[in-house]
Short mmCIF file of C-alpha atoms and ligand atoms in Angstrom, two decimals:
data_model
loop_
_atom_site.label_atom_id
_atom_site.label_comp_id
_atom_site.label_asym_id
_atom_site.label_seq_id
_atom_site.Cartn_x
_atom_site.Cartn_y
_atom_site.Cartn_z
CA UNK W 1 0.97 -12.51 7.90
CA UNK W 2 3.71 -9.94 8.35
CA UNK W 3 5.58 -11.30 11.07
CA UNK W 4 5.96 -14.80 9.50
CA UNK W 5 7.37 -13.41 6.20
CA UNK W 6 10.56 -12.56 7.22
CA UNK W 7 12.09 -15.71 8.67
CA UNK W 8 11.00 -17.47 5.52
CA UNK W 9 11.94 -14.65 2.90
CA UNK W 10 15.59 -15.23 3.84
CA UNK W 11 14.45 -19.18 2.74
CA UNK W 12 13.38 -17.41 -0.42
CA UNK W 13 16.12 -15.92 -1.18
CA UNK W 14 18.29 -19.03 -0.81
CA UNK W 15 15.88 -21.08 -2.95
CA UNK W 16 16.14 -18.15 -5.74
CA UNK W 17 20.05 -18.99 -5.89
CA UNK W 18 19.63 -22.64 -5.78
CA UNK W 19 16.15 -23.83 -6.67
CA UNK W 20 15.06 -26.69 -5.44
CA UNK W 21 12.40 -28.27 -6.42
CA UNK W 22 9.30 -28.67 -4.20
CA UNK W 23 8.29 -31.73 -3.34
CA UNK W 24 4.97 -32.78 -4.59
CA UNK W 25 4.12 -29.25 -5.77
CA UNK W 26 1.48 -29.54 -8.35
CA UNK W 27 0.29 -26.24 -8.31
CA UNK W 28 3.48 -23.90 -7.70
CA UNK W 29 3.72 -19.96 -8.63
CA UNK W 30 4.59 -17.73 -10.56
CA UNK W 31 3.87 -18.93 -14.11
CA UNK W 32 4.71 -18.20 -17.40
CA UNK W 33 1.25 -17.18 -19.08
CA UNK W 34 1.03 -18.58 -22.60
CA UNK W 35 -1.88 -16.28 -23.96
CA UNK W 36 -2.42 -18.84 -26.85
CA UNK W 37 -2.74 -21.83 -24.45
CA UNK W 38 -5.04 -19.92 -21.97
CA UNK W 39 -8.88 -20.72 -22.13
CA UNK W 40 -11.38 -17.86 -22.58
CA UNK W 41 -14.01 -18.38 -20.26
CA UNK W 42 -17.19 -16.55 -20.95
CA UNK W 43 -18.95 -17.09 -17.57
CA UNK W 44 -15.97 -14.96 -15.96
CA UNK W 45 -16.94 -11.58 -15.03
CA UNK W 46 -14.84 -8.77 -14.28
CA UNK W 47 -13.39 -9.06 -10.71
CA UNK W 48 -15.40 -6.45 -7.95
CA UNK W 49 -13.15 -4.39 -6.33
CA UNK W 50 -14.18 -1.95 -3.32
CA UNK W 51 -11.12 -0.72 -1.08
CA UNK W 52 -11.41 1.74 1.54
CA UNK W 53 -8.36 4.10 2.09
CA UNK W 54 -9.04 4.41 5.89
CA UNK W 55 -7.95 0.82 6.35
CA UNK W 56 -4.56 1.49 5.05
CA UNK W 57 -2.23 1.46 8.52
CA UNK W 58 1.55 0.94 8.20
CA UNK W 59 4.79 0.61 5.38
CA UNK W 60 7.25 -1.89 6.64
CA UNK W 61 10.31 -3.35 5.06
CA UNK W 62 9.95 -7.12 5.92
CA UNK W 63 14.03 -8.06 4.29
CA UNK W 64 12.51 -9.17 1.40
CA UNK W 65 10.14 -6.48 -0.20
CA UNK W 66 8.17 -3.35 1.31
CA UNK W 67 4.56 -3.83 2.14
CA UNK W 68 1.84 -2.03 3.10
CA UNK W 69 -0.51 -3.57 5.50
CA UNK W 70 -4.43 -2.85 6.24
CA UNK W 71 -6.85 -3.00 8.98
CA UNK W 72 -8.44 -6.54 8.06
CA UNK W 73 -11.32 -6.66 11.17
CA UNK W 74 -14.22 -5.91 8.97
CA UNK W 75 -15.16 -6.76 5.30
CA UNK W 76 -14.16 -2.92 4.37
CA UNK W 77 -11.52 -3.38 1.50
CA UNK W 78 -12.47 -6.65 -0.77
CA UNK W 79 -12.70 -8.22 -4.05
CA UNK W 80 -15.45 -10.32 -5.07
CA UNK W 81 -16.87 -11.90 -8.53
CA UNK W 82 -14.33 -13.08 -11.00
CA UNK W 83 -13.06 -16.46 -10.24
CA UNK W 84 -13.75 -16.08 -6.48
CA UNK W 85 -16.75 -17.64 -4.96
CA UNK W 86 -16.51 -15.56 -1.70
CA UNK W 87 -15.82 -12.13 -0.67
CA UNK W 88 -11.67 -11.85 0.27
CA UNK W 89 -10.32 -8.99 2.63
CA UNK W 90 -7.10 -7.08 1.33
CA UNK W 91 -4.38 -7.61 4.20
CA UNK W 92 -1.13 -6.21 2.42
CA UNK W 93 0.55 -5.38 -1.06
CA UNK W 94 3.66 -5.59 -1.99
CA UNK W 95 5.98 -5.70 -4.92
CA UNK W 96 8.74 -7.90 -6.68
CA UNK W 97 11.31 -5.95 -8.82
CA UNK W 98 14.57 -6.28 -10.61
CA UNK W 99 18.35 -4.88 -10.24
CA UNK W 100 17.65 -3.99 -14.07
CA UNK W 101 14.30 -3.42 -15.71
CA UNK W 102 14.91 -6.94 -17.93
CA UNK W 103 14.11 -8.77 -15.26
CA UNK W 104 11.64 -8.06 -11.79
CA UNK W 105 8.01 -9.68 -12.51
CA UNK W 106 7.09 -13.05 -11.06
CA UNK W 107 4.70 -14.16 -13.67
CA UNK W 108 5.93 -13.64 -17.42
CA UNK W 109 3.23 -13.42 -20.56
CA UNK W 110 4.59 -15.39 -23.46
CA UNK W 111 8.17 -15.08 -21.84
CA UNK W 112 8.05 -11.57 -21.52
CA UNK W 113 9.37 -10.29 -18.35
CA UNK W 114 8.37 -6.58 -16.67
CA UNK W 115 10.16 -5.05 -14.83
CA UNK W 116 8.06 -5.20 -11.53
CA UNK W 117 5.20 -7.06 -10.36
CA UNK W 118 2.40 -5.65 -7.45
CA UNK W 119 0.62 -8.41 -5.49
CA UNK W 120 -2.38 -7.13 -3.76
CA UNK W 121 -2.92 -10.22 -0.80
CA UNK W 122 -6.63 -11.00 0.26
CA UNK W 123 -7.75 -13.45 2.63
CA UNK W 124 -11.11 -15.72 2.69
CA UNK W 125 -12.78 -14.77 6.01
CA UNK W 126 -15.75 -17.53 5.30
CA UNK W 127 -13.16 -20.21 4.97
CA UNK W 128 -10.55 -18.95 7.43
CA UNK W 129 -10.50 -16.75 10.89
CA UNK W 130 -7.26 -14.90 9.90
CA UNK W 131 -5.03 -14.22 7.53
CA UNK W 132 -2.58 -16.45 8.81
CA UNK W 133 -4.95 -19.43 8.57
CA UNK W 134 -5.58 -18.61 4.96
CA UNK W 135 -2.19 -19.55 4.00
CA UNK W 136 -2.85 -23.11 5.38
CA UNK W 137 -6.34 -23.55 3.69
CA UNK W 138 -6.81 -24.14 -0.16
CA UNK W 139 -7.92 -20.97 -2.06
CA UNK W 140 -7.32 -19.35 1.53
CA UNK W 141 -5.81 -16.60 -0.20
CA UNK W 142 -6.77 -14.24 -3.48
CA UNK W 143 -3.82 -12.52 -4.75
CA UNK W 144 -4.33 -9.64 -7.72
CA UNK W 145 -0.88 -9.38 -9.68
CA UNK W 146 -0.54 -6.10 -11.51
CA UNK W 147 2.59 -5.68 -13.77
CA UNK W 148 4.46 -2.54 -13.70
CA UNK W 149 6.17 -1.18 -17.19
CA UNK W 150 8.50 1.88 -17.53
CA UNK W 151 6.76 5.06 -18.76
CA UNK W 152 5.50 8.22 -17.42
CA UNK W 153 5.21 8.74 -13.78
CA UNK W 154 2.59 7.08 -11.51
CA UNK W 155 1.32 10.53 -9.82
CA UNK W 156 -0.85 8.38 -7.07
CA UNK W 157 2.13 5.82 -6.42
CA UNK W 158 4.36 8.79 -5.70
CA UNK W 159 2.99 8.81 -1.84
CA UNK W 160 4.20 5.78 -1.18
CA UNK W 161 7.72 6.13 -3.30
CA UNK W 162 7.96 9.32 -0.85
CA UNK W 163 7.75 7.28 1.75
CA UNK W 164 10.00 4.60 1.01
CA UNK W 165 13.19 6.49 2.47
CA UNK W 166 11.66 5.68 5.93
CA UNK W 167 11.85 2.00 5.35
CA UNK W 168 15.30 1.44 4.10
CA UNK W 169 16.51 -1.06 6.12
CA UNK W 170 14.95 -4.38 7.43
CA UNK W 171 12.12 -4.34 9.92
CA UNK W 172 11.76 -0.83 9.44
CA UNK W 173 8.25 0.42 9.65
CA UNK W 174 6.34 3.62 9.76
CA UNK W 175 2.59 4.93 9.68
CA UNK W 176 1.01 4.83 6.25
CA UNK W 177 -2.48 6.09 6.08
CA UNK W 178 -4.93 6.90 3.46
CA UNK W 179 -3.80 5.39 0.24
CA UNK W 180 -6.45 3.91 -1.99
CA UNK W 181 -4.75 0.85 -3.48
CA UNK W 182 -7.40 0.86 -6.65
CA UNK W 183 -5.20 3.61 -8.03
CA UNK W 184 -2.86 1.06 -8.90
CA UNK W 185 -5.51 -1.43 -10.66
CA UNK W 186 -5.36 -0.41 -14.87
CA UNK W 187 -8.76 0.69 -16.08
CA UNK W 188 -9.12 -2.69 -18.37
CA UNK W 189 -10.85 -5.53 -16.52
CA UNK W 190 -9.21 -8.17 -18.33
CA UNK W 191 -7.43 -10.82 -16.24
CA UNK W 192 -6.03 -14.20 -16.45
CA UNK W 193 -6.65 -16.66 -13.55
CA UNK W 194 -5.35 -19.85 -12.19
CA UNK W 195 -4.59 -21.94 -8.97
CA UNK W 196 -1.23 -21.48 -7.35
CA UNK W 197 1.12 -20.92 -4.31
CA UNK W 198 2.71 -18.42 -2.30
CA UNK W 199 5.95 -17.68 -4.12
CA UNK W 200 8.25 -17.58 -1.14
CA UNK W 201 8.29 -20.28 1.67
CA UNK W 202 6.40 -21.84 2.81
CA UNK W 203 5.30 -22.01 -0.55
CA UNK W 204 1.81 -23.18 0.18
CA UNK W 205 -0.96 -24.03 -2.49
CA UNK W 206 -3.19 -21.61 -1.29
CA UNK W 207 -3.69 -19.16 -3.95
CA UNK W 208 -6.26 -18.23 -6.34
CA UNK W 209 -4.07 -15.75 -8.86
CA UNK W 210 -5.90 -13.18 -10.86
CA UNK W 211 -3.40 -11.48 -13.06
CA UNK W 212 -4.33 -8.40 -14.88
CA UNK W 213 -3.86 -8.30 -18.73
CA UNK W 214 -2.69 -4.81 -18.88
CA UNK W 215 0.32 -3.21 -16.99
CA UNK W 216 0.46 0.19 -15.22
CA UNK W 217 3.59 2.90 -16.07
CA UNK W 218 5.85 4.21 -13.47
CA UNK W 219 8.95 6.42 -13.92
CA UNK W 220 12.58 4.94 -13.65
CA UNK W 221 12.90 7.44 -11.23
CA UNK W 222 9.94 5.70 -9.16
CA UNK W 223 11.63 2.25 -9.92
CA UNK W 224 14.74 3.31 -8.92
CA UNK W 225 13.59 4.36 -5.42
CA UNK W 226 12.43 0.59 -5.04
CA UNK W 227 15.67 -0.19 -5.43
CA UNK W 228 17.15 2.25 -3.02
CA UNK W 229 15.83 -0.06 -0.43
CA UNK W 230 17.95 -2.87 1.73
CA UNK W 231 17.56 -6.65 2.59
CA UNK W 232 19.85 -5.88 5.69
CA UNK W 233 19.22 -4.32 9.18
CA UNK W 234 20.97 -1.07 10.24
CA UNK W 235 24.34 -1.72 11.21
CA UNK W 236 24.61 -4.78 8.39
CA UNK W 237 26.92 -4.63 5.57
CA UNK W 238 24.11 -3.17 3.33
CA UNK W 239 22.98 -5.26 0.28
CA UNK W 240 20.04 -3.58 -2.06
CA UNK W 241 16.99 -4.74 -2.06
CA UNK W 242 16.74 -6.00 -5.91
CA UNK W 243 15.68 -9.22 -8.02
CA UNK W 244 13.22 -10.49 -5.01
CA UNK W 245 11.36 -12.74 -7.60
CA UNK W 246 10.92 -16.32 -8.11
CA UNK W 247 11.65 -18.14 -11.41
CA UNK W 248 8.52 -19.29 -13.22
CA UNK W 249 7.28 -22.89 -12.21
CA UNK W 250 6.02 -25.76 -14.19
CA UNK W 251 2.42 -25.61 -15.03
CA UNK W 252 1.33 -29.06 -14.32
CA UNK W 253 -2.20 -30.23 -15.05
CA UNK W 254 -3.49 -26.64 -14.71
CA UNK W 255 -5.67 -24.45 -16.92
CA UNK W 256 -5.11 -20.60 -17.22
CA UNK W 257 -8.54 -19.19 -17.50
CA UNK W 258 -9.06 -15.96 -19.37
CA UNK W 259 -11.68 -13.10 -19.75
CA UNK W 260 -10.09 -12.23 -22.99
CA UNK W 261 -11.92 -13.96 -26.57
C1 9AA F 301 3.62 -17.64 5.58
O1 9AA F 301 2.74 -16.46 4.70
C2 9AA F 301 3.24 -15.90 3.80
C3 9AA F 301 4.95 -15.98 3.43
C4 9AA F 301 5.22 -15.43 1.95
C5 9AA F 301 4.44 -14.77 1.38
C6 9AA F 301 4.81 -13.48 0.33
C7 9AA F 301 4.87 -14.35 -0.99
O2 9AA F 301 5.23 -15.88 -0.82
N1 9AA F 301 3.17 -14.29 -1.54
C8 9AA F 301 3.23 -13.48 -2.45
S1 9AA F 301 1.71 -13.40 -3.04
N2 9AA F 301 4.15 -13.17 -3.21
C9 9AA F 301 5.06 -13.19 -1.89
O3 9AA F 301 6.55 -13.36 -2.28
C10 9AA F 301 3.13 -14.33 1.82
O4 9AA F 301 2.59 -13.38 1.27
C11 9AA F 301 0.97 -13.50 1.14
C12 9AA F 301 2.70 -14.89 3.31
ZN1 ZN F 302 4.22 -11.42 -4.17
#
């Protein structure tokens, strides 16, 4: 999963500069979430989240964003319930952010943009043998999205921020152990959910999205550290890693369901 995102992330950057409609894309992501048009589903339960920090392995700059990768050979860091029929294993998490705080998130809410968005990527071991296969299987992936807004410092995120200078350039990677991603899940369990896609090529329509209603807060200094990374490898002309988000896509015939009455 981590390996094959690199060359296609270049395509994602291209796609952002001159967006080309995806032929026969009927469930593309991200989208704008119109709260008035979303449908309250009283059957939707809170997402069950159970992560084991000892599964945390590595921090990598893949040339499009930085991602934290997890051991996923067992059902030890998983999500279930909510809109999910099976249990999904955490594979990695990453962020999207802007060059300025008036842009950065991939999803928007009533056209409100956030300065950044966290994606926690999980795959379905019942339907797939590994995360690479999950990309090719309908609802093979479940991605939890969490908006970031500027405010007070996020103390538990600081451990990750402090490790970023070690992965400034593309393809850099360092050991990154004992981090609990649950610290980035907002206390309120409310979410929107809809069927969508990867937001980078190959843009496959394999994702059940769960977007948390409440943002988490990070400080301006913490977000500035995200922007200090580079898209480029050592020795190349440095290009700051910013604005790595895809524009919103047409909702088409989809319904966004919510836990919010
Ligand atoms: C070939 O497999 C891929 C390709 C790209 C991504 C990245 C992304 O498109 N997906 C999400 S989520 N955000 C993104 O930017 C990926 O992530 C699971 C898997
Ligand atoms: Zn993403």
